XYZ file of C-alpha atoms in Angstrom:
453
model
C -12.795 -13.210 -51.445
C -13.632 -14.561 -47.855
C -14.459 -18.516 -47.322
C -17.351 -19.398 -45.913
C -17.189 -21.983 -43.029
C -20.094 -23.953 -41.478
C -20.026 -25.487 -37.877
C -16.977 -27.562 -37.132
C -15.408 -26.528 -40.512
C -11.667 -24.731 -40.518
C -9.006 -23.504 -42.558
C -5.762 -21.570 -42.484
C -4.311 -18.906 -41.425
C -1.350 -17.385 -43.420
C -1.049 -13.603 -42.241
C 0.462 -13.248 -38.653
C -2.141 -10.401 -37.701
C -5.845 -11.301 -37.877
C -9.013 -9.228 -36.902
C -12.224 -10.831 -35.101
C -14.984 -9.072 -35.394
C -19.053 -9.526 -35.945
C -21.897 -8.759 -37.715
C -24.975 -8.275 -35.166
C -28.896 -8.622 -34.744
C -28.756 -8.130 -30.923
C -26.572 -6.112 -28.606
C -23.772 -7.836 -27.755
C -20.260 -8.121 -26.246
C -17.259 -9.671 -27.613
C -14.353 -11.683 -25.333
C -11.742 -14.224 -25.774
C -10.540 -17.175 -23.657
C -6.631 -17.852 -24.263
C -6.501 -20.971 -22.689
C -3.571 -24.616 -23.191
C -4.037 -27.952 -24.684
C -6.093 -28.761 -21.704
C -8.819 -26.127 -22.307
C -8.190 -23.730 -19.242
C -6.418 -20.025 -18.808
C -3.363 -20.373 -17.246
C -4.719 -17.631 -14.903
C -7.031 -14.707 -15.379
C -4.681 -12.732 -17.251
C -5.756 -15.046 -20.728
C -9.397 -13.561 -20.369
C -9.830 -10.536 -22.049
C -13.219 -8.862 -21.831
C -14.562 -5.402 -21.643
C -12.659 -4.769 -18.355
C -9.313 -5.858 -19.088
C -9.095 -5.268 -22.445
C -5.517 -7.070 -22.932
C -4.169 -10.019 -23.222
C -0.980 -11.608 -24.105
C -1.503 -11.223 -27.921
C -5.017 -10.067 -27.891
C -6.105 -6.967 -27.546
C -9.752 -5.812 -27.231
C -10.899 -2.641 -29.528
C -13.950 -0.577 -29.429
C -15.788 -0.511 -32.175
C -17.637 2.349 -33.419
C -20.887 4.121 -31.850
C -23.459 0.976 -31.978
C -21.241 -1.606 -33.130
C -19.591 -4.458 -31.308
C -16.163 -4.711 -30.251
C -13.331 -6.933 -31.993
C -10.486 -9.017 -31.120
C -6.904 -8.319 -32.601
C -4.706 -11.051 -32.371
C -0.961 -10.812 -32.890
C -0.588 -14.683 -33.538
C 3.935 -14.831 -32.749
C 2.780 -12.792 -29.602
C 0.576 -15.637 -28.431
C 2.566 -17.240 -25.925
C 3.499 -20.927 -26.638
C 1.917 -22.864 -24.162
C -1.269 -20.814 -24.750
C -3.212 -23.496 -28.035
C -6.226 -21.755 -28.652
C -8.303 -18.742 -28.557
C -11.990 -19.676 -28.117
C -14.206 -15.843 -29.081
C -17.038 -15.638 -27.456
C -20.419 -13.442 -27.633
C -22.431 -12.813 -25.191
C -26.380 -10.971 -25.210
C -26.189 -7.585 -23.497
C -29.712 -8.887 -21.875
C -28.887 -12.346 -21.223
C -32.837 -12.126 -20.333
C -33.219 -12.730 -24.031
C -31.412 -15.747 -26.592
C -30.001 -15.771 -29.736
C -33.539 -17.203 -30.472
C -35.374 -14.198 -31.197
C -33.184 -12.900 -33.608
C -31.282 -13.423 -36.829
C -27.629 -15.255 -36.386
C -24.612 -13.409 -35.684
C -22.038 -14.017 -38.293
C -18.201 -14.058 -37.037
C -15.463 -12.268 -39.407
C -11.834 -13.115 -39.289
C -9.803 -11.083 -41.571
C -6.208 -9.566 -41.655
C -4.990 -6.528 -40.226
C -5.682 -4.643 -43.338
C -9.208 -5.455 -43.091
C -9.662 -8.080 -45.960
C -12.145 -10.878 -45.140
C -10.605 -14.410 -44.645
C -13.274 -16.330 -43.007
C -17.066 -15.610 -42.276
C -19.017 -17.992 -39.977
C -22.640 -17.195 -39.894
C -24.048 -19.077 -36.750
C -27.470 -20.937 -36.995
C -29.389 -22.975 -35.320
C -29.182 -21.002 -31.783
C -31.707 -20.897 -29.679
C -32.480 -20.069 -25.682
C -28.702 -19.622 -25.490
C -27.680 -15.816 -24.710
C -24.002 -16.954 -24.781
C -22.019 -18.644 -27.969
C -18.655 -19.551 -28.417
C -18.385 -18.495 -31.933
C -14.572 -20.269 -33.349
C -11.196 -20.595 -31.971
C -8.025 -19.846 -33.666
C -5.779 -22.700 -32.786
C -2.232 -24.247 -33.401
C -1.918 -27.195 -35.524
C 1.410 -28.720 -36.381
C 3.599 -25.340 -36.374
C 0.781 -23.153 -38.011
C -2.567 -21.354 -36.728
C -5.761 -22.526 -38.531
C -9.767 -21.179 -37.348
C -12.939 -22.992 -36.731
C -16.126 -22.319 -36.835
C -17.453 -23.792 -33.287
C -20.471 -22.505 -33.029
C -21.356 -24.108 -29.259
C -24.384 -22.392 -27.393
C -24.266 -21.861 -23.769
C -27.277 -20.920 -21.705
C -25.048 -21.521 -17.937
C -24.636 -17.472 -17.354
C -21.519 -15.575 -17.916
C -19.527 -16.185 -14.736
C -20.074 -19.999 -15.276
C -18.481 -19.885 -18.881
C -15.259 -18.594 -17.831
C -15.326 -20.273 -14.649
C -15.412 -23.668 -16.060
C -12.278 -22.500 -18.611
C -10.387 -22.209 -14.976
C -10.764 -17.958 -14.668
C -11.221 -17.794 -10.904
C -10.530 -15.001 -8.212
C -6.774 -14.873 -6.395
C -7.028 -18.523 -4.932
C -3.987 -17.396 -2.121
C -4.996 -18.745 0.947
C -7.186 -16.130 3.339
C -6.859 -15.456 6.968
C -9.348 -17.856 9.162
C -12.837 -16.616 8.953
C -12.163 -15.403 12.760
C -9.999 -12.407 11.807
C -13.020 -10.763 10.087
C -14.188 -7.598 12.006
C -17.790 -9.492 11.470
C -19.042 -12.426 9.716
C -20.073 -12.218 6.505
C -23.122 -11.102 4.879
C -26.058 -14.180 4.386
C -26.210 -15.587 1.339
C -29.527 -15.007 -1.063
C -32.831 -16.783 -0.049
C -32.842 -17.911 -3.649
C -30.112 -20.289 -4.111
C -28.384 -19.740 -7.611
C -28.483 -22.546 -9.952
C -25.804 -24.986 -9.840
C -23.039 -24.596 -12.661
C -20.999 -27.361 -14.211
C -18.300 -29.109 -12.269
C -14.805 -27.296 -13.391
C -12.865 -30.082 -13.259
C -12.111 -32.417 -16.546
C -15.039 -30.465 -18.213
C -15.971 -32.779 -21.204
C -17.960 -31.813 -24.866
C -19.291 -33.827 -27.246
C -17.267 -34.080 -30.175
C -18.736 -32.111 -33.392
C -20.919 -34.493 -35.474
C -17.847 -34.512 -38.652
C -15.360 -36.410 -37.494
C -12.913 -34.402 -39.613
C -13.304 -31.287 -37.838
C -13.506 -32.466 -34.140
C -12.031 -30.340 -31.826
C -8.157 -30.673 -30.330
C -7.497 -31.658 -26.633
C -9.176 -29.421 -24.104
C -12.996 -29.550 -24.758
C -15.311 -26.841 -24.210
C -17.348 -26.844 -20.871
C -20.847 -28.514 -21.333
C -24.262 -26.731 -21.110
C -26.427 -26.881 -18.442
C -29.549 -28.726 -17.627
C -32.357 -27.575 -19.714
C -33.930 -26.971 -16.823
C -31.952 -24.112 -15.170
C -32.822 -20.135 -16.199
C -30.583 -18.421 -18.488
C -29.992 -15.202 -16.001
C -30.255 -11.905 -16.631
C -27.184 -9.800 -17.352
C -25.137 -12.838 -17.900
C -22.774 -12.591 -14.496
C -24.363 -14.986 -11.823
C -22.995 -15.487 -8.501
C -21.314 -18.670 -8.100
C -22.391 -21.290 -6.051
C -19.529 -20.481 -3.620
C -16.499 -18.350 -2.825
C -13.290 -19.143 -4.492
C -10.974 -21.688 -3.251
C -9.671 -20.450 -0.377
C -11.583 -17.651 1.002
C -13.800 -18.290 3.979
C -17.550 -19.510 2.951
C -20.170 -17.360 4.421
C -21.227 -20.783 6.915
C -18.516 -20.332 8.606
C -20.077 -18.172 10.868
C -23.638 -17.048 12.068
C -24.925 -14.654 9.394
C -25.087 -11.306 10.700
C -28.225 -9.709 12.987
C -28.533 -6.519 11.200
C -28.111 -3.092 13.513
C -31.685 -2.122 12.508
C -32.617 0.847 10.639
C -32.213 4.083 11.458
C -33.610 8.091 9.735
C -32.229 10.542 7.839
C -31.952 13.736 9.512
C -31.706 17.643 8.462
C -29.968 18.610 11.469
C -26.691 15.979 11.072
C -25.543 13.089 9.350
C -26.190 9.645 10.640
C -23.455 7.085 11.446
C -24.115 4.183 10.387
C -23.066 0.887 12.191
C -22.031 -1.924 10.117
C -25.115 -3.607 9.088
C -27.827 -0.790 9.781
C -29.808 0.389 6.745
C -31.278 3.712 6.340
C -34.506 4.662 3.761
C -33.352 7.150 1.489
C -35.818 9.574 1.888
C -35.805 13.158 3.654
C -36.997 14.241 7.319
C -40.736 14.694 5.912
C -41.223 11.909 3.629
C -39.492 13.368 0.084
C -37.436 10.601 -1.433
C -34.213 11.492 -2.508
C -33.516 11.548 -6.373
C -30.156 12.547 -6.662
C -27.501 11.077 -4.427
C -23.528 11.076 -4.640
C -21.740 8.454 -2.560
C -18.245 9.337 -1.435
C -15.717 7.425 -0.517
C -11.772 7.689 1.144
C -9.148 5.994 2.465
C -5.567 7.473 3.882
C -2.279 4.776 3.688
C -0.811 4.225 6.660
C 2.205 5.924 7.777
C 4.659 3.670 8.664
C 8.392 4.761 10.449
C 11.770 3.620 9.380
C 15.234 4.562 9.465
C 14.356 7.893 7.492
C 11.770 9.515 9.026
C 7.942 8.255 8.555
C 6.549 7.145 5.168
C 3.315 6.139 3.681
C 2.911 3.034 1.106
C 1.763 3.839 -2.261
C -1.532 2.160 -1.913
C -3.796 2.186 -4.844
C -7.513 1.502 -4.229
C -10.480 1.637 -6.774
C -14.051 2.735 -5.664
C -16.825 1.108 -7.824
C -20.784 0.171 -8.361
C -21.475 -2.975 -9.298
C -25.464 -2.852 -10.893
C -27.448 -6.114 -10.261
C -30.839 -6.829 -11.735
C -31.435 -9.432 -8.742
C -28.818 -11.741 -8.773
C -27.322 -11.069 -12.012
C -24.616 -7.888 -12.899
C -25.896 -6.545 -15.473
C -23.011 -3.481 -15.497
C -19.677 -2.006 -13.635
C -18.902 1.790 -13.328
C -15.189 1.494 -12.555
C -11.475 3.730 -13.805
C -12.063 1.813 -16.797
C -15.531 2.749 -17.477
C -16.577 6.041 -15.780
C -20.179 5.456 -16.633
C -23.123 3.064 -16.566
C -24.340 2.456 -20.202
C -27.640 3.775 -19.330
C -26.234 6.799 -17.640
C -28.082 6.606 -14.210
C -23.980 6.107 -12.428
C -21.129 8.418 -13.036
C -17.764 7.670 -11.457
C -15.962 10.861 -10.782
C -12.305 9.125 -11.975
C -9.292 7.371 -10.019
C -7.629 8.194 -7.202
C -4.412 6.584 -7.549
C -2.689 7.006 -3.604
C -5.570 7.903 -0.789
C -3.205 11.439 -0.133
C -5.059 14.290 0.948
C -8.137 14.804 2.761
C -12.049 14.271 1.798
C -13.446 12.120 -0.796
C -10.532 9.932 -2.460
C -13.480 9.176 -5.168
C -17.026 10.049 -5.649
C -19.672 8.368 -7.664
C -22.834 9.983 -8.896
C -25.854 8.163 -8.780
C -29.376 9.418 -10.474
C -32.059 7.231 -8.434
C -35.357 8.654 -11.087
C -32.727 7.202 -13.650
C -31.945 3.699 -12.712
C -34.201 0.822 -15.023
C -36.749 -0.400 -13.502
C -34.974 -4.101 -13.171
C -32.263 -2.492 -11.587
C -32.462 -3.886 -7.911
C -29.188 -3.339 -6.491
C -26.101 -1.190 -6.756
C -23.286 -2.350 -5.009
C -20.346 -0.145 -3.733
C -17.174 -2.300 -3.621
C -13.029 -0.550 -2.953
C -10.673 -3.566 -4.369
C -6.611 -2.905 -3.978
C -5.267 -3.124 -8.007
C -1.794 -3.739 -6.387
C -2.787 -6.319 -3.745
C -2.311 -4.334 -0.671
C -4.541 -5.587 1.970
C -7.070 -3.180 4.346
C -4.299 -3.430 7.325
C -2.109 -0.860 5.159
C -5.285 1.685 5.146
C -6.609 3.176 8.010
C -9.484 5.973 8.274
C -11.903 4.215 5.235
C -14.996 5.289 4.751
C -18.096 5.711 2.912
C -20.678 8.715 3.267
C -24.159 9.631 1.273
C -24.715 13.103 -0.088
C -27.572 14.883 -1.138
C -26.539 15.744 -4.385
C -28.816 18.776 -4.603
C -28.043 20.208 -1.747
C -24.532 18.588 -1.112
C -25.110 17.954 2.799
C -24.092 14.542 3.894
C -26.967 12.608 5.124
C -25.042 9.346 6.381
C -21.341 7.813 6.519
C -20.192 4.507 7.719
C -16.404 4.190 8.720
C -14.715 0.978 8.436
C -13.188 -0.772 11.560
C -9.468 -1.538 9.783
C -6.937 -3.859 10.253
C -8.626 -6.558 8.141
C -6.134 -8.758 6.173
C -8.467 -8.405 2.567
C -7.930 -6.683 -0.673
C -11.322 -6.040 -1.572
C -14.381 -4.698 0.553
C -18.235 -4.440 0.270
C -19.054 -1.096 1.704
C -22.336 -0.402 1.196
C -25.168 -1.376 -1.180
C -28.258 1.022 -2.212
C -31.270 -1.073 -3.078
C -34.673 -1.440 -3.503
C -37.653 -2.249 -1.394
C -40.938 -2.004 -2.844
C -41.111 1.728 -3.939
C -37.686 3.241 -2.049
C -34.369 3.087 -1.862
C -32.616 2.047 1.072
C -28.514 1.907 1.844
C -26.899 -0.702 4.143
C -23.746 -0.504 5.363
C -21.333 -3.753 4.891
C -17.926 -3.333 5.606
C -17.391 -7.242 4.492
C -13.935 -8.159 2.684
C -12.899 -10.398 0.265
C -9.963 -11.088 -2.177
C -9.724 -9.262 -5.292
C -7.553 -6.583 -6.826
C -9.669 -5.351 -9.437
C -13.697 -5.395 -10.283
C -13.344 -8.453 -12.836
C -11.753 -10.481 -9.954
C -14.724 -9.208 -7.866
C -17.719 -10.080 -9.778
C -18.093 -13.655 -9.079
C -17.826 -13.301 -5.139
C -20.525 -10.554 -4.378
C -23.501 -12.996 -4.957
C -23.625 -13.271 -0.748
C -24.242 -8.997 -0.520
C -27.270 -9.160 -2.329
C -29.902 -11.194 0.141
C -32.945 -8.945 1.129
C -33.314 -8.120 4.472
């Protein structure tokens, strides 16, 4: 028979395999935080989340058709410096709090599914975000608690303030961009929670106050919980160039579709996505390729074994709301299909091609973003010939392309975004980069690529 803990309350754990999972009222997505005595990751490799699934002792599982995820943890697998790991739930609409619905109850049980601990959590509110309890080390053994701590700050501010953060190796001067960065959003997003020495009030029973390492504090009441729960920081990570640097950008203008050729696109220049004649396009596929570049040696010429990773990043204003990437081939609602990975840039055409359905795409969909980030950190001077092109997917003819200048020293880039103004849907071209080697690591820094024109 399972115990029943209220907030701040814990207990033991005796098996060395337990289960996390939940009982739900609300859509909802499970993650863990693996972070040290001092409450932060030891880098983003101790968050695991929907896209990057695995941890160092925690591993993410799907859970059946309808049903959340859950978090198995092989507790001797945990590595030693790492003192607790804080599960966390987060709203699928992060438009909505735990408010309107009944309490989510956390499960902890061992790996042959027998209940050890339930947590039901009350007294939530406008939060859309909860950390729910932490399995933690306490003199030689691993207990749980039931935390319980609300958190209305966005996504991207939670696991910012428990140190994740993009590849802080110092970038190239802002000068050895092709062109300056994008402008940043007329509507400046709300300001997080410093990261440093984050501080928590201690729970109200002094016998189950947390260990060292506190949890990050809300935010102001007044701020807006946002909607899709992945915000754009305030800034760029430490060490990338901040889009003041330079002038922002006069965009190219905007140019037509025609039936007779596709248009080439200069970086900047936007194009209405509707047919010579006034049809709007429904059904659109946006391809994009890359070749390595050959390089000569002792033996003859050779090509590095580059691999790059198209996706769409969805954005309900500000706010992701989801990825279709190699890990996740689709949108949830179905509207973007990614074709699959391309793991070397070899051959000629499309490297990969994502489908989008325009009639299909929610109505607080306002952005889709198409970003190429290098999983094994090779920069954009080892690719040459990059490009991205828009098809008509009903009639397959290409209707625009925009070819990147190369030689830039960044191992992520913005190529183009499709968007929405008023009743169309218009495509800019970018051609911005930034460090990141996967879309996780790229989420936080695309805030700036989503100002209106």
């Amino acid at each position: 028979m399972s115990a029943t803990l209220a907030k701040g309350q814990n207990g033991p754990l005796a098996v060395s395999d337990v289960v996390i999972s939940l009982q739900l009222t609300a859509p909802a997505d499970l993650s863990a935080l693996l972070v040290t005595e001092q409450g932060k990751v030891r880098t983003d490799a101790d968050f695991v989340f929907y896209n990057q699934p695995s941890g160092p002792g925690v591993d993410l599982r799907p859970g059946p058709a309808g049903q959340a995820a859950s978090l198995a943890v092989s507790l001797p697998s945990v590595p030693a410096d790492i003192d607790q790991i804080r599960a966390v739930i987060t709203l699928d609409d992060a438009t909505s709090n735990f408010g309107r619905f009944g309490p989510p109850t956390a499960i902890v049980s061992d790996a042959a599914g027998n209940r050890l601990f339930e947590y039901r959590i009350d007294g939530l509110n406008a939060e859309s975000i909860v950390i729910a309890l932490e399995l933690y080390r306490r003199q030689g053994s691993w207990k749980v608690r039931a935390v319980g701590q609300g958190y209305a700050g966005g996504f991207a501010a939670l696991v910012t303030d428990h140190g994740v953060q993009v590849d802080d190796s110092p970038a190239p001067a802002a000068a050895q961009q092709a062109a300056p960065p994008q402008p940043a959003p007329q509507q400046a997003p709300p300001a997080y929670p410093a990261q440093s020495a984050p501080s928590y009030p201690q729970q109200p029973a002094p016998a189950y106050a947390p260990p060292g390492g506190g949890y990050p504090p809300p935010p102001a009441p007044a701020q807006q919980p946002p909607a899709g729960g992945y915000p754009p920081p305030p800034g760029p990570g430490p060490g990338y160039p901040p889009p003041a640097q330079a002038a922002p950008p006069q965009p190219a203008g905007e140019v037509s579709l025609s039936k007779d050729h596709p248009v080439s696109l200069q970086k900047g220049q936007r194009v209405t996505l509707r047919k010579e004649g006034g049809a709007a396009l429904t059904f659109v596929k946006m391809g994009l390729g890359w070749d390595p570049v050959r390089t000569r040696g002792m033996f003859g010429n050779r090509t590095v074994d580059i691999d790059l990773d198209a996706s769409v990043c969805l954005f309900a204003d500000q706010n992701l709301v989801d990825v279709a990437y190699y890990g996740q081939l689709s949108s949830k609602d179905g509207s973007v299909r990614h074709q699959g990975d391309n793991l070397t840039g070899e051959g000629e055409g499309d490297d990969e091609m994502i489908l989008v359905d325009l009639t299909r795409i929610p109505a607080h969909i306002s952005t889709l973003l198409f970003i190429v980030t290098s999983y094994k950190g090779h920069t954009f001077e080892q690719v040459q010939n990059a490009f991205c092109r828009l098809i008509d997917g009903t009639t397959n003819g290409e209707l625009a392309r925009y070819t990147l200048a190369g030689g830039m020293p960044f191992t992520a880039m913005a190529m183009a975004k499709v968007y929405r103004v008023g009743g169309d849907w218009k495509m800019q071209a970018l051609g911005e980069g930034f460090q990141a080697k996967h879309p996780g690591e790229a989420v936080p820094q695309l805030g700036r690529f989503l100002g209106r024109d």
